[in-house]
């Protein structure tokens, strides 16, 4: 049943991505002020040198009732660093339930959440654990604000992250982390 549930989430994310107007862009396309207008509300982007994206109409007020999904894809073995400009304003609310930016660590709307942001304070620098970031900008029907401008670049992935090592009792001390130690006798002790 887990397979069916995952398949449902993938299909649902693709439908949301399609309905937001997002399209996959190749590495050859450059973002210019002229092309920025066409990718203002959602895009799948894969620019080798990084790039910039904004909320619709930035730095003017964003329109109401908008949902934009931006997916950033890095090359294999690279991670993404995302920076929000200091000129940042999203309608503030408790737990960012109304207008907000939601960032997830992966290519889907069900990837692990990094954070949900709103208000006047721009989010901290965000770093992905892998080669994708999923960013959703949501605006409800009331209280529009200036919005955001975000830039991203790519960095080499952490080669030691989530490393799995197999060790014999002779080199068990060399592991990055130790859940428990198995002595040569085979009895588990603390």
PDB file of C-alpha atoms in Angstrom:
ATOM      1  CA  UNK A   1       0.000   0.000   0.000  1.00  0.00           C
ATOM      2  CA  UNK A   2       2.963   2.313   0.520  1.00  0.00           C
ATOM      3  CA  UNK A   3       3.690   2.100  -3.225  1.00  0.00           C
ATOM      4  CA  UNK A   4       0.133   3.178  -4.108  1.00  0.00           C
ATOM      5  CA  UNK A   5       0.257   6.027  -1.618  1.00  0.00           C
ATOM      6  CA  UNK A   6       3.580   7.294  -3.034  1.00  0.00           C
ATOM      7  CA  UNK A   7       2.260   7.036  -6.570  1.00  0.00           C
ATOM      8  CA  UNK A   8      -0.790   9.078  -5.549  1.00  0.00           C
ATOM      9  CA  UNK A   9       1.438  11.812  -4.067  1.00  0.00           C
ATOM     10  CA  UNK A  10       3.610  11.927  -7.198  1.00  0.00           C
ATOM     11  CA  UNK A  11       0.583  12.240  -9.474  1.00  0.00           C
ATOM     12  CA  UNK A  12      -0.974  14.896  -7.220  1.00  0.00           C
ATOM     13  CA  UNK A  13       2.267  16.917  -7.226  1.00  0.00           C
ATOM     14  CA  UNK A  14       2.498  16.724 -11.015  1.00  0.00           C
ATOM     15  CA  UNK A  15      -1.104  17.931 -11.338  1.00  0.00           C
ATOM     16  CA  UNK A  16      -0.396  20.861  -8.984  1.00  0.00           C
ATOM     17  CA  UNK A  17       2.809  21.633 -10.866  1.00  0.00           C
ATOM     18  CA  UNK A  18       0.930  21.633 -14.186  1.00  0.00           C
ATOM     19  CA  UNK A  19      -1.972  23.733 -12.879  1.00  0.00           C
ATOM     20  CA  UNK A  20       0.424  26.352 -11.474  1.00  0.00           C
ATOM     21  CA  UNK A  21       1.761  26.957 -14.980  1.00  0.00           C
ATOM     22  CA  UNK A  22       5.195  25.535 -14.198  1.00  0.00           C
ATOM     23  CA  UNK A  23       7.211  24.165 -17.082  1.00  0.00           C
ATOM     24  CA  UNK A  24      10.610  22.537 -17.257  1.00  0.00           C
ATOM     25  CA  UNK A  25      13.321  24.833 -18.561  1.00  0.00           C
ATOM     26  CA  UNK A  26      16.589  23.624 -20.061  1.00  0.00           C
ATOM     27  CA  UNK A  27      20.068  24.800 -19.099  1.00  0.00           C
ATOM     28  CA  UNK A  28      20.384  26.818 -22.299  1.00  0.00           C
ATOM     29  CA  UNK A  29      17.664  29.359 -21.393  1.00  0.00           C
ATOM     30  CA  UNK A  30      18.871  32.519 -19.675  1.00  0.00           C
ATOM     31  CA  UNK A  31      16.642  34.607 -17.414  1.00  0.00           C
ATOM     32  CA  UNK A  32      16.454  38.205 -18.570  1.00  0.00           C
ATOM     33  CA  UNK A  33      14.059  40.984 -17.498  1.00  0.00           C
ATOM     34  CA  UNK A  34      11.956  40.142 -20.587  1.00  0.00           C
ATOM     35  CA  UNK A  35      11.765  36.392 -19.864  1.00  0.00           C
ATOM     36  CA  UNK A  36      11.351  36.959 -16.096  1.00  0.00           C
ATOM     37  CA  UNK A  37       7.750  38.084 -16.729  1.00  0.00           C
ATOM     38  CA  UNK A  38       6.897  34.726 -18.336  1.00  0.00           C
ATOM     39  CA  UNK A  39       8.245  32.657 -15.417  1.00  0.00           C
ATOM     40  CA  UNK A  40       6.928  34.780 -12.556  1.00  0.00           C
ATOM     41  CA  UNK A  41       4.422  32.273 -11.241  1.00  0.00           C
ATOM     42  CA  UNK A  42       6.048  28.887 -11.052  1.00  0.00           C
ATOM     43  CA  UNK A  43       8.742  27.175 -13.018  1.00  0.00           C
ATOM     44  CA  UNK A  44      10.963  24.112 -13.078  1.00  0.00           C
ATOM     45  CA  UNK A  45      14.415  25.545 -13.498  1.00  0.00           C
ATOM     46  CA  UNK A  46      17.811  24.043 -14.146  1.00  0.00           C
ATOM     47  CA  UNK A  47      20.273  26.859 -14.881  1.00  0.00           C
ATOM     48  CA  UNK A  48      23.903  25.800 -14.531  1.00  0.00           C
ATOM     49  CA  UNK A  49      24.997  29.075 -12.902  1.00  0.00           C
ATOM     50  CA  UNK A  50      21.984  29.539 -10.620  1.00  0.00           C
ATOM     51  CA  UNK A  51      19.305  32.170 -11.037  1.00  0.00           C
ATOM     52  CA  UNK A  52      16.652  34.454  -9.617  1.00  0.00           C
ATOM     53  CA  UNK A  53      12.882  34.155  -9.256  1.00  0.00           C
ATOM     54  CA  UNK A  54      10.278  36.426  -7.690  1.00  0.00           C
ATOM     55  CA  UNK A  55       6.695  36.499  -6.538  1.00  0.00           C
ATOM     56  CA  UNK A  56       4.330  37.861  -9.215  1.00  0.00           C
ATOM     57  CA  UNK A  57       4.639  41.668  -9.748  1.00  0.00           C
ATOM     58  CA  UNK A  58       7.630  41.994  -7.379  1.00  0.00           C
ATOM     59  CA  UNK A  59       8.504  44.610  -6.048  1.00  0.00           C
ATOM     60  CA  UNK A  60       4.892  45.776  -6.441  1.00  0.00           C
ATOM     61  CA  UNK A  61       2.155  43.982  -4.532  1.00  0.00           C
ATOM     62  CA  UNK A  62       1.513  40.390  -5.561  1.00  0.00           C
ATOM     63  CA  UNK A  63      -2.023  39.579  -6.778  1.00  0.00           C
ATOM     64  CA  UNK A  64      -4.555  37.736  -4.577  1.00  0.00           C
ATOM     65  CA  UNK A  65      -5.515  34.088  -4.976  1.00  0.00           C
ATOM     66  CA  UNK A  66      -2.224  32.858  -6.373  1.00  0.00           C
ATOM     67  CA  UNK A  67      -0.294  29.623  -5.950  1.00  0.00           C
ATOM     68  CA  UNK A  68       3.088  29.375  -7.638  1.00  0.00           C
ATOM     69  CA  UNK A  69       5.360  26.328  -7.461  1.00  0.00           C
ATOM     70  CA  UNK A  70       9.053  26.702  -8.234  1.00  0.00           C
ATOM     71  CA  UNK A  71      11.231  23.594  -8.514  1.00  0.00           C
ATOM     72  CA  UNK A  72      14.980  24.069  -8.622  1.00  0.00           C
ATOM     73  CA  UNK A  73      17.109  21.240  -9.961  1.00  0.00           C
ATOM     74  CA  UNK A  74      20.884  21.041  -9.537  1.00  0.00           C
ATOM     75  CA  UNK A  75      23.253  18.765 -11.406  1.00  0.00           C
ATOM     76  CA  UNK A  76      23.943  15.342  -9.863  1.00  0.00           C
ATOM     77  CA  UNK A  77      26.110  15.486  -6.702  1.00  0.00           C
ATOM     78  CA  UNK A  78      25.291  19.167  -6.154  1.00  0.00           C
ATOM     79  CA  UNK A  79      23.147  20.943  -3.577  1.00  0.00           C
ATOM     80  CA  UNK A  80      21.222  24.217  -3.711  1.00  0.00           C
ATOM     81  CA  UNK A  81      21.670  27.363  -1.621  1.00  0.00           C
ATOM     82  CA  UNK A  82      18.629  29.664  -1.596  1.00  0.00           C
ATOM     83  CA  UNK A  83      18.833  33.324  -0.511  1.00  0.00           C
ATOM     84  CA  UNK A  84      15.886  35.691  -0.066  1.00  0.00           C
ATOM     85  CA  UNK A  85      16.414  39.414  -0.705  1.00  0.00           C
ATOM     86  CA  UNK A  86      16.110  41.790   2.269  1.00  0.00           C
ATOM     87  CA  UNK A  87      13.214  43.565   0.531  1.00  0.00           C
ATOM     88  CA  UNK A  88      10.783  40.881   1.650  1.00  0.00           C
ATOM     89  CA  UNK A  89       7.184  41.196   2.768  1.00  0.00           C
ATOM     90  CA  UNK A  90       4.564  38.449   2.914  1.00  0.00           C
ATOM     91  CA  UNK A  91       1.279  38.931   4.804  1.00  0.00           C
ATOM     92  CA  UNK A  92       2.095  37.987   8.429  1.00  0.00           C
ATOM     93  CA  UNK A  93      -0.078  35.446  10.229  1.00  0.00           C
ATOM     94  CA  UNK A  94       0.204  32.951  13.070  1.00  0.00           C
ATOM     95  CA  UNK A  95       1.957  29.831  11.748  1.00  0.00           C
ATOM     96  CA  UNK A  96       1.913  31.485   8.285  1.00  0.00           C
ATOM     97  CA  UNK A  97      -1.533  30.018   7.588  1.00  0.00           C
ATOM     98  CA  UNK A  98      -2.488  32.656   5.004  1.00  0.00           C
ATOM     99  CA  UNK A  99       0.039  34.062   2.522  1.00  0.00           C
ATOM    100  CA  UNK A 100       3.323  32.157   2.794  1.00  0.00           C
ATOM    101  CA  UNK A 101       6.347  30.592   1.168  1.00  0.00           C
ATOM    102  CA  UNK A 102       6.828  26.890   1.815  1.00  0.00           C
ATOM    103  CA  UNK A 103      10.199  25.259   1.086  1.00  0.00           C
ATOM    104  CA  UNK A 104      10.690  21.500   0.830  1.00  0.00           C
ATOM    105  CA  UNK A 105      13.864  19.439   0.521  1.00  0.00           C
ATOM    106  CA  UNK A 106      13.154  17.548  -2.700  1.00  0.00           C
ATOM    107  CA  UNK A 107      11.200  17.851  -5.950  1.00  0.00           C
ATOM    108  CA  UNK A 108       7.692  17.196  -4.602  1.00  0.00           C
ATOM    109  CA  UNK A 109       5.019  18.819  -2.467  1.00  0.00           C
ATOM    110  CA  UNK A 110       5.359  15.883  -0.069  1.00  0.00           C
ATOM    111  CA  UNK A 111       9.167  16.110   0.268  1.00  0.00           C
ATOM    112  CA  UNK A 112      10.431  16.872   3.819  1.00  0.00           C
ATOM    113  CA  UNK A 113       9.540  20.413   4.834  1.00  0.00           C
ATOM    114  CA  UNK A 114      12.358  22.860   5.521  1.00  0.00           C
ATOM    115  CA  UNK A 115      10.116  25.731   6.570  1.00  0.00           C
ATOM    116  CA  UNK A 116       7.091  27.934   6.026  1.00  0.00           C
ATOM    117  CA  UNK A 117       7.768  31.668   5.954  1.00  0.00           C
ATOM    118  CA  UNK A 118       5.789  34.912   6.050  1.00  0.00           C
ATOM    119  CA  UNK A 119       5.965  38.363   7.641  1.00  0.00           C
ATOM    120  CA  UNK A 120       8.585  41.100   7.224  1.00  0.00           C
ATOM    121  CA  UNK A 121      11.724  39.131   8.175  1.00  0.00           C
ATOM    122  CA  UNK A 122      13.341  37.418   5.210  1.00  0.00           C
ATOM    123  CA  UNK A 123      14.001  33.682   5.682  1.00  0.00           C
ATOM    124  CA  UNK A 124      17.524  32.468   6.552  1.00  0.00           C
ATOM    125  CA  UNK A 125      19.796  30.957   3.919  1.00  0.00           C
ATOM    126  CA  UNK A 126      18.332  27.595   2.952  1.00  0.00           C
ATOM    127  CA  UNK A 127      20.501  24.647   1.892  1.00  0.00           C
ATOM    128  CA  UNK A 128      19.144  21.501   0.298  1.00  0.00           C
ATOM    129  CA  UNK A 129      20.409  18.056   1.236  1.00  0.00           C
ATOM    130  CA  UNK A 130      20.221  16.915  -2.375  1.00  0.00           C
ATOM    131  CA  UNK A 131      19.769  18.255  -5.875  1.00  0.00           C
ATOM    132  CA  UNK A 132      16.167  19.548  -5.629  1.00  0.00           C
ATOM    133  CA  UNK A 133      14.223  22.247  -3.792  1.00  0.00           C
ATOM    134  CA  UNK A 134      10.440  22.647  -4.042  1.00  0.00           C
ATOM    135  CA  UNK A 135       9.197  26.147  -3.241  1.00  0.00           C
ATOM    136  CA  UNK A 136       5.527  27.158  -3.116  1.00  0.00           C
ATOM    137  CA  UNK A 137       4.322  30.745  -2.876  1.00  0.00           C
ATOM    138  CA  UNK A 138       0.692  30.977  -1.764  1.00  0.00           C
ATOM    139  CA  UNK A 139      -1.455  34.127  -1.603  1.00  0.00           C
ATOM    140  CA  UNK A 140      -5.021  34.029  -0.308  1.00  0.00           C
ATOM    141  CA  UNK A 141      -7.747  36.468  -1.330  1.00  0.00           C
ATOM    142  CA  UNK A 142      -6.888  39.249   1.144  1.00  0.00           C
ATOM    143  CA  UNK A 143      -4.027  41.564   2.210  1.00  0.00           C
ATOM    144  CA  UNK A 144      -1.433  41.468  -0.534  1.00  0.00           C
ATOM    145  CA  UNK A 145       2.109  42.687   0.085  1.00  0.00           C
ATOM    146  CA  UNK A 146       5.395  43.283  -1.777  1.00  0.00           C
ATOM    147  CA  UNK A 147       6.397  39.615  -1.956  1.00  0.00           C
ATOM    148  CA  UNK A 148       9.924  38.324  -2.452  1.00  0.00           C
ATOM    149  CA  UNK A 149      12.919  37.975  -4.694  1.00  0.00           C
ATOM    150  CA  UNK A 150      15.075  34.876  -4.252  1.00  0.00           C
ATOM    151  CA  UNK A 151      18.335  33.817  -5.821  1.00  0.00           C
ATOM    152  CA  UNK A 152      19.909  30.401  -5.818  1.00  0.00           C
ATOM    153  CA  UNK A 153      23.235  28.859  -6.659  1.00  0.00           C
ATOM    154  CA  UNK A 154      24.710  25.396  -6.604  1.00  0.00           C
ATOM    155  CA  UNK A 155      27.402  23.963  -4.361  1.00  0.00           C
ATOM    156  CA  UNK A 156      29.137  20.571  -4.326  1.00  0.00           C
ATOM    157  CA  UNK A 157      27.122  17.998  -2.410  1.00  0.00           C
ATOM    158  CA  UNK A 158      28.333  16.722   0.956  1.00  0.00           C
ATOM    159  CA  UNK A 159      30.040  13.452   0.068  1.00  0.00           C
ATOM    160  CA  UNK A 160      30.008  12.341   3.710  1.00  0.00           C
ATOM    161  CA  UNK A 161      26.319  12.988   4.364  1.00  0.00           C
ATOM    162  CA  UNK A 162      24.349   9.853   5.132  1.00  0.00           C
ATOM    163  CA  UNK A 163      27.454   7.738   4.589  1.00  0.00           C
ATOM    164  CA  UNK A 164      27.034   4.091   5.461  1.00  0.00           C
ATOM    165  CA  UNK A 165      30.138   2.174   6.411  1.00  0.00           C
ATOM    166  CA  UNK A 166      30.616  -1.492   7.062  1.00  0.00           C
ATOM    167  CA  UNK A 167      33.157  -2.200   9.736  1.00  0.00           C
ATOM    168  CA  UNK A 168      34.764  -5.126  11.392  1.00  0.00           C
ATOM    169  CA  UNK A 169      35.377  -4.970  15.163  1.00  0.00           C
ATOM    170  CA  UNK A 170      38.970  -3.870  14.408  1.00  0.00           C
ATOM    171  CA  UNK A 171      37.962  -0.582  12.738  1.00  0.00           C
ATOM    172  CA  UNK A 172      34.606   0.160  14.354  1.00  0.00           C
ATOM    173  CA  UNK A 173      36.089   3.230  16.075  1.00  0.00           C
ATOM    174  CA  UNK A 174      36.590   4.846  12.621  1.00  0.00           C
ATOM    175  CA  UNK A 175      32.851   5.275  11.972  1.00  0.00           C
ATOM    176  CA  UNK A 176      31.414   8.814  11.708  1.00  0.00           C
ATOM    177  CA  UNK A 177      28.778   7.947  14.288  1.00  0.00           C
ATOM    178  CA  UNK A 178      28.169   5.003  16.534  1.00  0.00           C
ATOM    179  CA  UNK A 179      24.739   3.697  17.468  1.00  0.00           C
ATOM    180  CA  UNK A 180      26.129   0.919  19.630  1.00  0.00           C
ATOM    181  CA  UNK A 181      29.329  -1.042  19.890  1.00  0.00           C
ATOM    182  CA  UNK A 182      29.406  -4.773  19.309  1.00  0.00           C
ATOM    183  CA  UNK A 183      32.323  -6.332  21.223  1.00  0.00           C
ATOM    184  CA  UNK A 184      34.158  -9.296  19.762  1.00  0.00           C
ATOM    185  CA  UNK A 185      32.154 -11.577  22.091  1.00  0.00           C
ATOM    186  CA  UNK A 186      28.983 -10.753  20.106  1.00  0.00           C
ATOM    187  CA  UNK A 187      27.088  -9.461  23.151  1.00  0.00           C
ATOM    188  CA  UNK A 188      25.547  -6.018  22.723  1.00  0.00           C
ATOM    189  CA  UNK A 189      26.544  -3.634  25.491  1.00  0.00           C
ATOM    190  CA  UNK A 190      26.136   0.096  26.034  1.00  0.00           C
TER     191      UNK A 190
END
